Coordinates of C-alpha atoms in Angstrom, one line a residue:
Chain D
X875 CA -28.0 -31.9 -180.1
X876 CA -27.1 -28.3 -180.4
X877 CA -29.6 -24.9 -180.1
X878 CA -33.3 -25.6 -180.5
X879 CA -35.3 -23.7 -183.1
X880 CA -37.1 -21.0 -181.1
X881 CA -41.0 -20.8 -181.3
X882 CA -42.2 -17.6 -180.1
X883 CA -46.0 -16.4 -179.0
X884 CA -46.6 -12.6 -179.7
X885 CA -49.3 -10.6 -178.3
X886 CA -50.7 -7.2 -179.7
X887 CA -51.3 -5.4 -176.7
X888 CA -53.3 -2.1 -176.6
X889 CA -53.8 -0.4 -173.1
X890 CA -52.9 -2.7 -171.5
X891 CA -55.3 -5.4 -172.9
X892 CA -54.4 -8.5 -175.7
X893 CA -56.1 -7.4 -179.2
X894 CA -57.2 -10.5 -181.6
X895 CA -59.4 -12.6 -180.3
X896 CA -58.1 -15.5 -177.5
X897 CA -60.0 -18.6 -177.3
X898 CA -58.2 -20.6 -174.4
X899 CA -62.0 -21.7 -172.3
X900 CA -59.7 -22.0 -169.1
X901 CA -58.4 -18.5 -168.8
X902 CA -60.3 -16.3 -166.2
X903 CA -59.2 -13.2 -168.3
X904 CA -58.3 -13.7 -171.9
X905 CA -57.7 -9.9 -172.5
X906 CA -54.8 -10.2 -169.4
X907 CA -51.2 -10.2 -171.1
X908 CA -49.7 -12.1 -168.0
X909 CA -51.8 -14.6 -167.8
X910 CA -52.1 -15.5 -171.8
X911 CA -48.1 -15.4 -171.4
X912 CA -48.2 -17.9 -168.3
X913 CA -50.7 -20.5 -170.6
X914 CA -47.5 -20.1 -173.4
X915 CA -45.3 -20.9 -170.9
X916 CA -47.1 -24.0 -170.0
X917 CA -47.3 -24.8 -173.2
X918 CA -43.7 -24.8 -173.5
X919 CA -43.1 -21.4 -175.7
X920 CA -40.0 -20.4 -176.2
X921 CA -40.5 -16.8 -175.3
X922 CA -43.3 -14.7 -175.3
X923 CA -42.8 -11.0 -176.9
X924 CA -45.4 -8.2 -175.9
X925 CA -46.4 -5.6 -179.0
X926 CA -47.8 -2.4 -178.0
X927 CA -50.2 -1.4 -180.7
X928 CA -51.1 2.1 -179.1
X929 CA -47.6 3.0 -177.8
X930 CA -49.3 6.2 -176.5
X931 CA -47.6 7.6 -173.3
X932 CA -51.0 7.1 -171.4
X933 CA -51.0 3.6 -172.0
X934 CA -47.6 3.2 -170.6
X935 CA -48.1 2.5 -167.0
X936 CA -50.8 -0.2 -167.6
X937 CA -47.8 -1.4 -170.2
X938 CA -45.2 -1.7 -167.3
X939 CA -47.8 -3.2 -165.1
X940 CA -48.8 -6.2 -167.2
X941 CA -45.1 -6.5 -167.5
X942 CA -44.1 -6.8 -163.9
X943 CA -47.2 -9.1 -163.5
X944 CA -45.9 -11.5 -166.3
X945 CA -42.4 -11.6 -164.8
X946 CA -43.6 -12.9 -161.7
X947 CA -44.9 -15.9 -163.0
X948 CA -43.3 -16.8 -166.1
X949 CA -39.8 -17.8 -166.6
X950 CA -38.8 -17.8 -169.7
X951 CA -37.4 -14.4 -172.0
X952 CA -39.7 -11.9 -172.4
X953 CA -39.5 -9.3 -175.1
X954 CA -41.3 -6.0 -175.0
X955 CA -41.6 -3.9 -178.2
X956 CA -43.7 -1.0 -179.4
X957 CA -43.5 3.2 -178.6
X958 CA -39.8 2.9 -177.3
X959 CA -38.0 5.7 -177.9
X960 CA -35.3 6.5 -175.0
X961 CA -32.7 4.7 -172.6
X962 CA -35.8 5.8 -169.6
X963 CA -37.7 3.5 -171.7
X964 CA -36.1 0.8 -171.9
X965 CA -34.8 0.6 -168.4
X966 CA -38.1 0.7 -167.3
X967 CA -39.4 -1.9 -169.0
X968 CA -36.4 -4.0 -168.0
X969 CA -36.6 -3.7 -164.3
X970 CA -40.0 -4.2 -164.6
X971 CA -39.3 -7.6 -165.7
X972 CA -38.7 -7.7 -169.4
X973 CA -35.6 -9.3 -170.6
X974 CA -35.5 -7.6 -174.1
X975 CA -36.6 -4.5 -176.0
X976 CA -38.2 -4.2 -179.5
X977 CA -36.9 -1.0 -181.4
X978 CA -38.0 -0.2 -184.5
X979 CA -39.1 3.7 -185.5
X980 CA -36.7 5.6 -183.4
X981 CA -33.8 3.4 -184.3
X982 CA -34.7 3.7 -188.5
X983 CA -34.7 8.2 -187.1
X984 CA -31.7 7.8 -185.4
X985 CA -29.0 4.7 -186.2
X986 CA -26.9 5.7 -183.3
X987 CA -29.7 5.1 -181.0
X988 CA -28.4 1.1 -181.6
X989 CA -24.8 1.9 -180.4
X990 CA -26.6 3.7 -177.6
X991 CA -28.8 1.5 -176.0
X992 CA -26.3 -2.1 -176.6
X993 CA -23.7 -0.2 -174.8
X994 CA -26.1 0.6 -172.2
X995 CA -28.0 -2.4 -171.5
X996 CA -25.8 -4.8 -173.7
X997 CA -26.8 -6.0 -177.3
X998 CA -28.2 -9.4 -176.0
X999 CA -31.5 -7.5 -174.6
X1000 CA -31.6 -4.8 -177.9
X1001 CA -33.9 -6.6 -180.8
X1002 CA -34.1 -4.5 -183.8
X1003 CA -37.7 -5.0 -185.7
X1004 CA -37.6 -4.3 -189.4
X1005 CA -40.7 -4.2 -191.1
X1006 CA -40.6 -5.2 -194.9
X1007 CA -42.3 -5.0 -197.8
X1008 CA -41.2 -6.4 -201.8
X1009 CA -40.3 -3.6 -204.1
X1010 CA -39.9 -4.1 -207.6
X1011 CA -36.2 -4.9 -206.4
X1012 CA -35.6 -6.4 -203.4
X1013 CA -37.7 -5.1 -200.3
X1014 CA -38.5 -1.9 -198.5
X1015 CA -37.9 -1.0 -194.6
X1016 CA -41.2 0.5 -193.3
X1017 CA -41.2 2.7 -190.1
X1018 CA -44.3 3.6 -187.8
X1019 CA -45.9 0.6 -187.6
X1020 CA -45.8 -0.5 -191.1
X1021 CA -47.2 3.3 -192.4
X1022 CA -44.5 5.2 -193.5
X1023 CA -42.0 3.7 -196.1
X1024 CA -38.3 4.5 -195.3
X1025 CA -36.9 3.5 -198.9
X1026 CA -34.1 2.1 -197.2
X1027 CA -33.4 -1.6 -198.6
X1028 CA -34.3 -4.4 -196.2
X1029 CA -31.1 -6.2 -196.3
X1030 CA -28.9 -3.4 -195.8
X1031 CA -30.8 -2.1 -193.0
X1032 CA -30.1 -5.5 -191.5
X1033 CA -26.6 -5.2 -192.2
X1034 CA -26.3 -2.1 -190.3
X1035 CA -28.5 -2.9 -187.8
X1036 CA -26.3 -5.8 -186.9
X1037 CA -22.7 -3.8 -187.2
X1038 CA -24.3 -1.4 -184.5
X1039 CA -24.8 -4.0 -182.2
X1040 CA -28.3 -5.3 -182.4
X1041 CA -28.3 -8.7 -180.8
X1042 CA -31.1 -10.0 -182.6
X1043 CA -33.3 -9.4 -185.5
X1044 CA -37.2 -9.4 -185.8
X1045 CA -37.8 -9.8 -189.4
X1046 CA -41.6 -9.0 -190.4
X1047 CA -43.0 -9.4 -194.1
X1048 CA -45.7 -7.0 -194.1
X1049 CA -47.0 -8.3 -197.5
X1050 CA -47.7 -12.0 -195.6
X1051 CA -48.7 -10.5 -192.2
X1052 CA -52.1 -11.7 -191.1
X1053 CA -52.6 -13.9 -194.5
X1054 CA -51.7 -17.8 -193.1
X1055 CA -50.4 -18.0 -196.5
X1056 CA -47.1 -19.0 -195.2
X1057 CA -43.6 -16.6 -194.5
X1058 CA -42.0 -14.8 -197.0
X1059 CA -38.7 -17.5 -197.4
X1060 CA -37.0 -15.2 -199.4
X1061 CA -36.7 -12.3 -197.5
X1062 CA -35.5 -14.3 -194.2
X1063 CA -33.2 -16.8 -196.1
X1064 CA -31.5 -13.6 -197.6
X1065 CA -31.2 -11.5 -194.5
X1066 CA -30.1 -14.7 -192.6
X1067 CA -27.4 -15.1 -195.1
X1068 CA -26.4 -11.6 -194.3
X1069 CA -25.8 -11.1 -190.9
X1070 CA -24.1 -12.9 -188.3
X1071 CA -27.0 -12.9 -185.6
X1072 CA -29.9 -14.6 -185.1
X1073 CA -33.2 -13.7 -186.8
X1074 CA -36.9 -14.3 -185.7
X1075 CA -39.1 -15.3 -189.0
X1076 CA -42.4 -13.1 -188.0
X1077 CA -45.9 -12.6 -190.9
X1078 CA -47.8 -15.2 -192.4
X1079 CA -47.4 -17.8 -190.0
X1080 CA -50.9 -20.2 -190.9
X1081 CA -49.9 -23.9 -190.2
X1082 CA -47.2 -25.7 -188.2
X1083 CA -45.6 -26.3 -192.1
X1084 CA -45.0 -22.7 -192.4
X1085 CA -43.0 -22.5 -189.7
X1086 CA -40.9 -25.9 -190.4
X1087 CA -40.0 -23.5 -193.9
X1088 CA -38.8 -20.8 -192.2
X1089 CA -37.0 -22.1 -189.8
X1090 CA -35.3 -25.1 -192.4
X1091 CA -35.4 -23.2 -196.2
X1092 CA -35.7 -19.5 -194.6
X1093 CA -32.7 -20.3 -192.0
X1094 CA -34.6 -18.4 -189.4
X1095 CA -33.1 -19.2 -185.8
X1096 CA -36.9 -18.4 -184.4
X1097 CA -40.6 -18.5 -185.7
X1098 CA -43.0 -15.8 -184.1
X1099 CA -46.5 -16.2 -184.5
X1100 CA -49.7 -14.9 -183.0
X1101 CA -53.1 -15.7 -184.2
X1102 CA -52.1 -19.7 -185.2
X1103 CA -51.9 -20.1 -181.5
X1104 CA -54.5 -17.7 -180.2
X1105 CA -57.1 -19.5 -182.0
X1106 CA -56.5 -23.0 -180.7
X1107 CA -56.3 -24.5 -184.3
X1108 CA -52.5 -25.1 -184.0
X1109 CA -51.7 -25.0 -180.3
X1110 CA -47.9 -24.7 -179.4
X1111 CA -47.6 -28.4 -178.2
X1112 CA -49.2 -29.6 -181.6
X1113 CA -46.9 -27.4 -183.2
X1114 CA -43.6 -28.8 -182.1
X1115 CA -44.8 -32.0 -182.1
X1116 CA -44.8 -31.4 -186.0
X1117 CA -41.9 -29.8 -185.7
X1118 CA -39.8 -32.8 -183.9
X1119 CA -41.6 -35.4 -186.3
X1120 CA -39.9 -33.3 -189.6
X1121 CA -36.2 -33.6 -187.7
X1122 CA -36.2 -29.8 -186.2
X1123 CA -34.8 -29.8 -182.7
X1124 CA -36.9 -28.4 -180.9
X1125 CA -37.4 -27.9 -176.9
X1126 CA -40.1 -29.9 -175.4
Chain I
X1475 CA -43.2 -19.7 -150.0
X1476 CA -40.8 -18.1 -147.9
X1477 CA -40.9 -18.0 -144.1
X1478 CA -39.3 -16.3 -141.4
X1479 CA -36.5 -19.3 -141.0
X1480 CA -35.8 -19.0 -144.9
X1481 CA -32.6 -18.0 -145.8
X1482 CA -31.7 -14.5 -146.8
X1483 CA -30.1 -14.4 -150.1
X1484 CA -29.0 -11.0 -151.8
X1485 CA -29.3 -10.0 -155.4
X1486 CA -26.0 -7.9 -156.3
X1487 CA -27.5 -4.5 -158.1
X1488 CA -24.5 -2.8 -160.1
X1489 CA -27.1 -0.8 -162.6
X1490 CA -29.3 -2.5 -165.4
X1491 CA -30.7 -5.5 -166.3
X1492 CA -34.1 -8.0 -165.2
X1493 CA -33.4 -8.8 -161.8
X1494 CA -36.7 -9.1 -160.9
X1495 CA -37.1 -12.3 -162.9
X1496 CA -33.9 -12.9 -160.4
X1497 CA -35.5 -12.5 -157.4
X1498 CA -38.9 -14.2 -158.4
X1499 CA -36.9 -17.3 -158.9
X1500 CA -35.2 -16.8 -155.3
X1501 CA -38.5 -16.8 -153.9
X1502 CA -40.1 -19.6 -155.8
X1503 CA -36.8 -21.2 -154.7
X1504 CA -37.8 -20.5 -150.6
X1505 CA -35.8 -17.6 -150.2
X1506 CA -36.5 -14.5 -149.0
X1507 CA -34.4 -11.8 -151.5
X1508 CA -32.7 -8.9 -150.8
X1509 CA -31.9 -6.6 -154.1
X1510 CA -29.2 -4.4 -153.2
X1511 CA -26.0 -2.4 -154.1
X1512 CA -24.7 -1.7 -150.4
X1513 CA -22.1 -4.2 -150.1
X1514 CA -22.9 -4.0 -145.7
X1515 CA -26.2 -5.4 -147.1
X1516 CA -25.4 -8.1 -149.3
X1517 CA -22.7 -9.4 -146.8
X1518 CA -25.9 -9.4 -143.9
X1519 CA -27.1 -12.0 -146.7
X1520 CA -26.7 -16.5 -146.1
X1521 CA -25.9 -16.1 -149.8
X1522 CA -25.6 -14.0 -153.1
X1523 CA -26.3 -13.8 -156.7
X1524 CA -24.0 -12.3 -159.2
X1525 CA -26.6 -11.9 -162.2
X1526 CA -25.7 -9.4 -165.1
X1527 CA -25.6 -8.7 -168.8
X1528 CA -23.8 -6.4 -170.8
X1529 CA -20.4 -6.0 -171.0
X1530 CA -17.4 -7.1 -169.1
X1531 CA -15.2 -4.5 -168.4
X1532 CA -18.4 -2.0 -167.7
X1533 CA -20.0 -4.4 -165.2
X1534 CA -16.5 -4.7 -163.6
X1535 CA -15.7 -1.3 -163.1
X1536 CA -19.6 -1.3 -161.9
X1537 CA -19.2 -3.4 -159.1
X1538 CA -15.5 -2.4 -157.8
X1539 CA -17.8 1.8 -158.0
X1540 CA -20.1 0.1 -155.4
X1541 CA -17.5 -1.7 -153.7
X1542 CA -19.5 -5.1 -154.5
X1543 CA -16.5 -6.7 -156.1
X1544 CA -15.1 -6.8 -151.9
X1545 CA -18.5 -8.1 -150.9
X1546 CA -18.6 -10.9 -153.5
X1547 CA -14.8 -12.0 -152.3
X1548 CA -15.9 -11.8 -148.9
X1549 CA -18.6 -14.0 -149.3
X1550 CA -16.7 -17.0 -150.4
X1551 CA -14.0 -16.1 -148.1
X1552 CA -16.4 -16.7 -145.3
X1553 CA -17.5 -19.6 -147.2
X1554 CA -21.5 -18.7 -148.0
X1555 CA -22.7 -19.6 -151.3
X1556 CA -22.3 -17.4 -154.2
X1557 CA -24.3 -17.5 -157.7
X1558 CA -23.2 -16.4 -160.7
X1559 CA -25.5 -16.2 -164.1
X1560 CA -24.5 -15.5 -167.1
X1561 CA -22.1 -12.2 -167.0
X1562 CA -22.2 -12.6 -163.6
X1563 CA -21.0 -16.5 -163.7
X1564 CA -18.3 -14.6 -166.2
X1565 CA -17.2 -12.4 -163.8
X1566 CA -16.2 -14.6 -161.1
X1567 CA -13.0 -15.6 -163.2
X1568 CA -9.9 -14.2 -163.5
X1569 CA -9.9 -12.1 -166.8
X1570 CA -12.2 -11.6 -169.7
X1571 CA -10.4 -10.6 -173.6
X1572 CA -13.6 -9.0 -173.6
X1573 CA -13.3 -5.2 -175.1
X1574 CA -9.5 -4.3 -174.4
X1575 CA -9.6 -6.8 -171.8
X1576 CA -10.6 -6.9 -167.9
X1577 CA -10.1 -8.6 -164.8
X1578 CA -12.5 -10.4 -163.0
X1579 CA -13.0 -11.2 -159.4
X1580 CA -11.2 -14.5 -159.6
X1581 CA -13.0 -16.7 -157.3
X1582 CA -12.6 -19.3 -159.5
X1583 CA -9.9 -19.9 -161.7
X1584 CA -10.0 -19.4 -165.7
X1585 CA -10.4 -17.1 -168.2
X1586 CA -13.5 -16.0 -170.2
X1587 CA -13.1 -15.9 -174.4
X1588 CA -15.5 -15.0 -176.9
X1589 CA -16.9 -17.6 -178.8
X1590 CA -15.9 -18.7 -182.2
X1591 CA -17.8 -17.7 -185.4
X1592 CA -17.0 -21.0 -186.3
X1593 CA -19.4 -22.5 -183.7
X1594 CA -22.8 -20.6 -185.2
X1595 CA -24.2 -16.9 -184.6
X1596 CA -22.6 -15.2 -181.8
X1597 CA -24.3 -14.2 -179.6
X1598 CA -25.7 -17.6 -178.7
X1599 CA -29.0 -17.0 -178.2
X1600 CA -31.5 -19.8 -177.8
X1601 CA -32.4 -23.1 -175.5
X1602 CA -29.7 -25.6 -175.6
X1603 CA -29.8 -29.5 -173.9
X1604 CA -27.4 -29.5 -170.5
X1605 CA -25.7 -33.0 -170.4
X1606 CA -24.5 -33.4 -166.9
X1607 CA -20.5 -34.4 -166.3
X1608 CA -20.4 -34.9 -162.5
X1609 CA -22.6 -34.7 -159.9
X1610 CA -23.5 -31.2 -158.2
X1611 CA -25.5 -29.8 -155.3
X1612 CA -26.7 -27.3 -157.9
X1613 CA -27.9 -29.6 -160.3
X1614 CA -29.4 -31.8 -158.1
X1615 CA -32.7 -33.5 -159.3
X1616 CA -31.6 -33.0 -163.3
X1617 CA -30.4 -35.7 -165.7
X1618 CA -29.3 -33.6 -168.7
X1619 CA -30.9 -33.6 -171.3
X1620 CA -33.0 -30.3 -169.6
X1621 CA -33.9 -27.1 -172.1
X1622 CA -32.5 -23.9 -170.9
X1623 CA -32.1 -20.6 -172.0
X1624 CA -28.8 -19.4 -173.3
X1625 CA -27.8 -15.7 -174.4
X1626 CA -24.5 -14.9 -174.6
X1627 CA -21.1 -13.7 -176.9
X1628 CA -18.3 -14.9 -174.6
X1629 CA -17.7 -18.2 -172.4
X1630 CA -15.6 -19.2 -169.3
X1631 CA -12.7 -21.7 -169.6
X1632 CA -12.2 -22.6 -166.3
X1633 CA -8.9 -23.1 -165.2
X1634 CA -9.5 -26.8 -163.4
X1635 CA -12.0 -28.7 -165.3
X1636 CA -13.3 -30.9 -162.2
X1637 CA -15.1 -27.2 -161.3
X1638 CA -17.3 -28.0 -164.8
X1639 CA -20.8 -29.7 -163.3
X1640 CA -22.5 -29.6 -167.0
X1641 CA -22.0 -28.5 -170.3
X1642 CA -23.9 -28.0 -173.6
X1643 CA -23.2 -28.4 -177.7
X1644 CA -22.8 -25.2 -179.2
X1645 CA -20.9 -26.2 -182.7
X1646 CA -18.8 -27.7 -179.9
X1647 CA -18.6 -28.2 -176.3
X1648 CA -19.6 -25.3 -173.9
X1649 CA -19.1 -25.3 -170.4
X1650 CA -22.6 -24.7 -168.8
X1651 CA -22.5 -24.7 -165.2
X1652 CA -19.6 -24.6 -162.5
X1653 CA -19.3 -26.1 -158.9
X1654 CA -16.2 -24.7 -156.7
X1655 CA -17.4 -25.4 -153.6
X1656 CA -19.7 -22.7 -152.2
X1657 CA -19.0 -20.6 -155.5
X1658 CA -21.9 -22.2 -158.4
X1659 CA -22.1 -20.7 -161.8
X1660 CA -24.6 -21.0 -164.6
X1661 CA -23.5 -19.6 -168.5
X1662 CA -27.6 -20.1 -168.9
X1663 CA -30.4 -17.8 -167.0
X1664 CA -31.8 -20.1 -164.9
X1665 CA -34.4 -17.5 -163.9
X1666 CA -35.3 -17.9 -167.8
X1667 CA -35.5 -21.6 -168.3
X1668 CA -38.5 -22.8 -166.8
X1669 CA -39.1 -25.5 -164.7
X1670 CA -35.2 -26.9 -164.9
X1671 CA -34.4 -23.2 -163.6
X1672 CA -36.5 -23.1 -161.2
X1673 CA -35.0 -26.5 -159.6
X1674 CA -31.5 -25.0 -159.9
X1675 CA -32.4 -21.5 -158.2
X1676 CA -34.4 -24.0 -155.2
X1677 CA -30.9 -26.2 -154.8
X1678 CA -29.1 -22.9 -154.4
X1679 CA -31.0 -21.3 -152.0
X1680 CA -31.2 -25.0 -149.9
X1681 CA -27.2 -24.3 -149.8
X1682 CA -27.8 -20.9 -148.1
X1683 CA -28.0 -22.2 -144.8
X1684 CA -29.4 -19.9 -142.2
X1685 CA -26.9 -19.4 -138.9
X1686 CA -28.4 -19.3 -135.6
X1687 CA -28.7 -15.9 -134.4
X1688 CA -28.5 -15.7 -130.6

């Protein structure tokens, strides 16, 4: 066979503590980053990507902590996005165990910042998260957490994104976030069309058939999803069993 | 867990990068690990690992500034088991057409090359299937057929292909893992692929044997 489709587990953290609520009944703390990423891992996620919500400076060293507590018992890639705005930042959050950085405002301020932190740290840990929403034509980047449109179009962000060295994209539809209706196929299928690196499908992940769609008709490489597997209707297992049954390779 | 009789292994640190995932797996592994820069340090060590990401030619010029490139050709001189994952696996061959083009440590013979659009996205980023092609002390215990976790734009060719212990489809074959002796290689992180990682980073450290100190 050749690469496995990628299913990915992401958890909104805020100080320090998982948002949404977690049902697993066998976790002693449900609120604890590490140890909801080490019940992934069991479950045979592919990687695990921690989103600060807050982002505040304050909330930074509980960030770093639950970081260095995840990386010493779970080992598989660990992605950390959210509030990152310098080289400092990302080199802390990498020695603290995190194998790859989210960017996402302070990359849409400042383009070069990509160049910057790929030459750095090299592009395989530098994921670029574009937030998107449909316009009448095509769809819209949105910065600062999904607030503040940019007016830049999605797939030429992408584009760029990519020629500056991103190794990876984190493609969110904004419109299908938190709705389990199901990605947005069109957006991912276009943007994976367009650029030569990989691209994690994220918003509007419901059912293990949504992300079968994105990965086969959207051409995503990865599927992330949060609250499908928080909630215990569609744990990860169940999930790529359906996944293997309908002829994606996954790992399991 | 790691005793007072377990070996010593040492964790080459040229500048960035998750080591700590590294030296987690070391100890899982029954090591005790040393992350260090000061080559007299890493060659007190039963054994080393070459990690890295990033860039050829900047990692190179990293470890010759810390004189670690000298440590690492030491080390197999004297025979002690060396580790190399992923840039670092890169970097124990001869030259790399990475950037303008570098020169490696050459421990083992071969050259590294980017990898053909033609194969699929570059980088390769993702978990691939090993399939085993000889037998190994580092892959002892796996079948092929193991998950593990690939990221990556270029890829060794190694100059004698009985060194090549496993290798993996990428829209063709990619060599995977090397055995040269003492001098063991993964393209993958093991330290990022689970439970077959974990094995591979525990057969290593079994390797660095632990001399008798009178």
């Amino acid at each position: 066979m050749t690469l496995a489709k990628r299913v990915i587990a992401c958890l909104d953290v805020d100080g320090g503590r998982v948002v949404k609520g977690i049902n697993f009944l066998d976790l002693r703390d449900a609120g604890d980053p590490a140890e909801l990423a080490a019940r992934y891992d069991a479950d045979l996620a592919d990687e695990v990507v921690f989103l600060d919500i807050t982002a505040s400076s304050d909330n930074r060293e509980i960030l770093i902590d639950a970081v260095r507590r995840t990386a010493d018992s779970v080992f598989i890639p660990l992605t950390v996005g959210g509030g990152i705005r310098g080289l400092d930042d990302i080199d802390r959050l990498l020695r603290a165990g995190s194998d790859k950085v989210s960017l996402n405002t302070a990359v849409l301020d400042r383009p070069a910042f990509i160049e910057e932190a790929a030459a750095h740290f090299g592009d395989q840990c530098i994921v670029i998260a574009i937030d998107v929403r449909r316009a009448e034509r095509g769809w819209t980047v949105y910065s600062h957490g999904g607030r503040r449109d940019t007016g830049r179009d999605a797939v030429e962000w992408a584009r760029e994104a990519a020629e500056r060295g991103a190794g990876e994209i984190l493609l969110t539809s904004m419109d299908r976030d938190g709705t389990h209706s199901g990605y947005d196929l069109a957006i991912t299928a276009t943007v994976a069309a367009a650029i030569p690196i990989p691209v994690i499908a994220s918003g509007g992940a419901g059912e293990p058939e949504h992300l079968r769609a994105v990965l086969v008709e959207g051409g995503a490489d990865a599927a992330l999803a949060a609250s499908i597997f928080h909630f215990g209707a569609h744990p990860i297992p169940a999930t790529k069993r359906y996944l293997a049954a309908a002829g994606v390779e996954v790992r399991r | 867990m790691s005793g007072g009789n377990a070996p010593l292994v040492g964790i080459c640190d040229y500048g960035v990068g998750n080591l700590r995932s590294v030296e987690r797996a070391l100890t899982e592994g029954g090591a005790r690990a040393l992350v260090a820069s000061d080559p007299a340090r890493l060659l007190e060590c039963d054994g080393l690992v070459l990690p890295g990401v990033g860039a050829f030619v900047a990692a190179a010029a990293a470890l010759h500034q810390r004189g670690i490139d000298d440590a690492v050709v030491e080390t197999v001189r004297l025979g002690r088991p060396i580790l190399g994952v992923c840039l670092g696996f890169q970097l124990l061959f001869e030259e790399s057409d990475e950037g303008a083009g570098g020169i490696g440590l050459g421990v083992l013979p071969g050259c590294v090359h980017r990898l053909d659009r033609h194969r699929g996205k570059v980088p390769h980023v993702g978990w691939n299937q090993l399939t085993v092609r000889r037998p190994s002390a580092l892959l002892g215990g796996l079948n092929g057929g193991e998950f593990v976790y690939f990221v990556h734009s270029y890829a060794a060719i190694p100059g004698d292909a009985s060194d090549v212990v496993a290798t993996a489809d990428y829209g063709g074959e990619l060599v995977a893992a090397v055995e040269r002796g003492a001098v063991q290689g993964t393209q993958f992180h093991p330290e990022k692929s689970g439970a077959a990682g974990l094995r591979i980073y525990a057969n290593f450290v079994a390797g660095c044997t632990v001399p008798v100190r009178t």
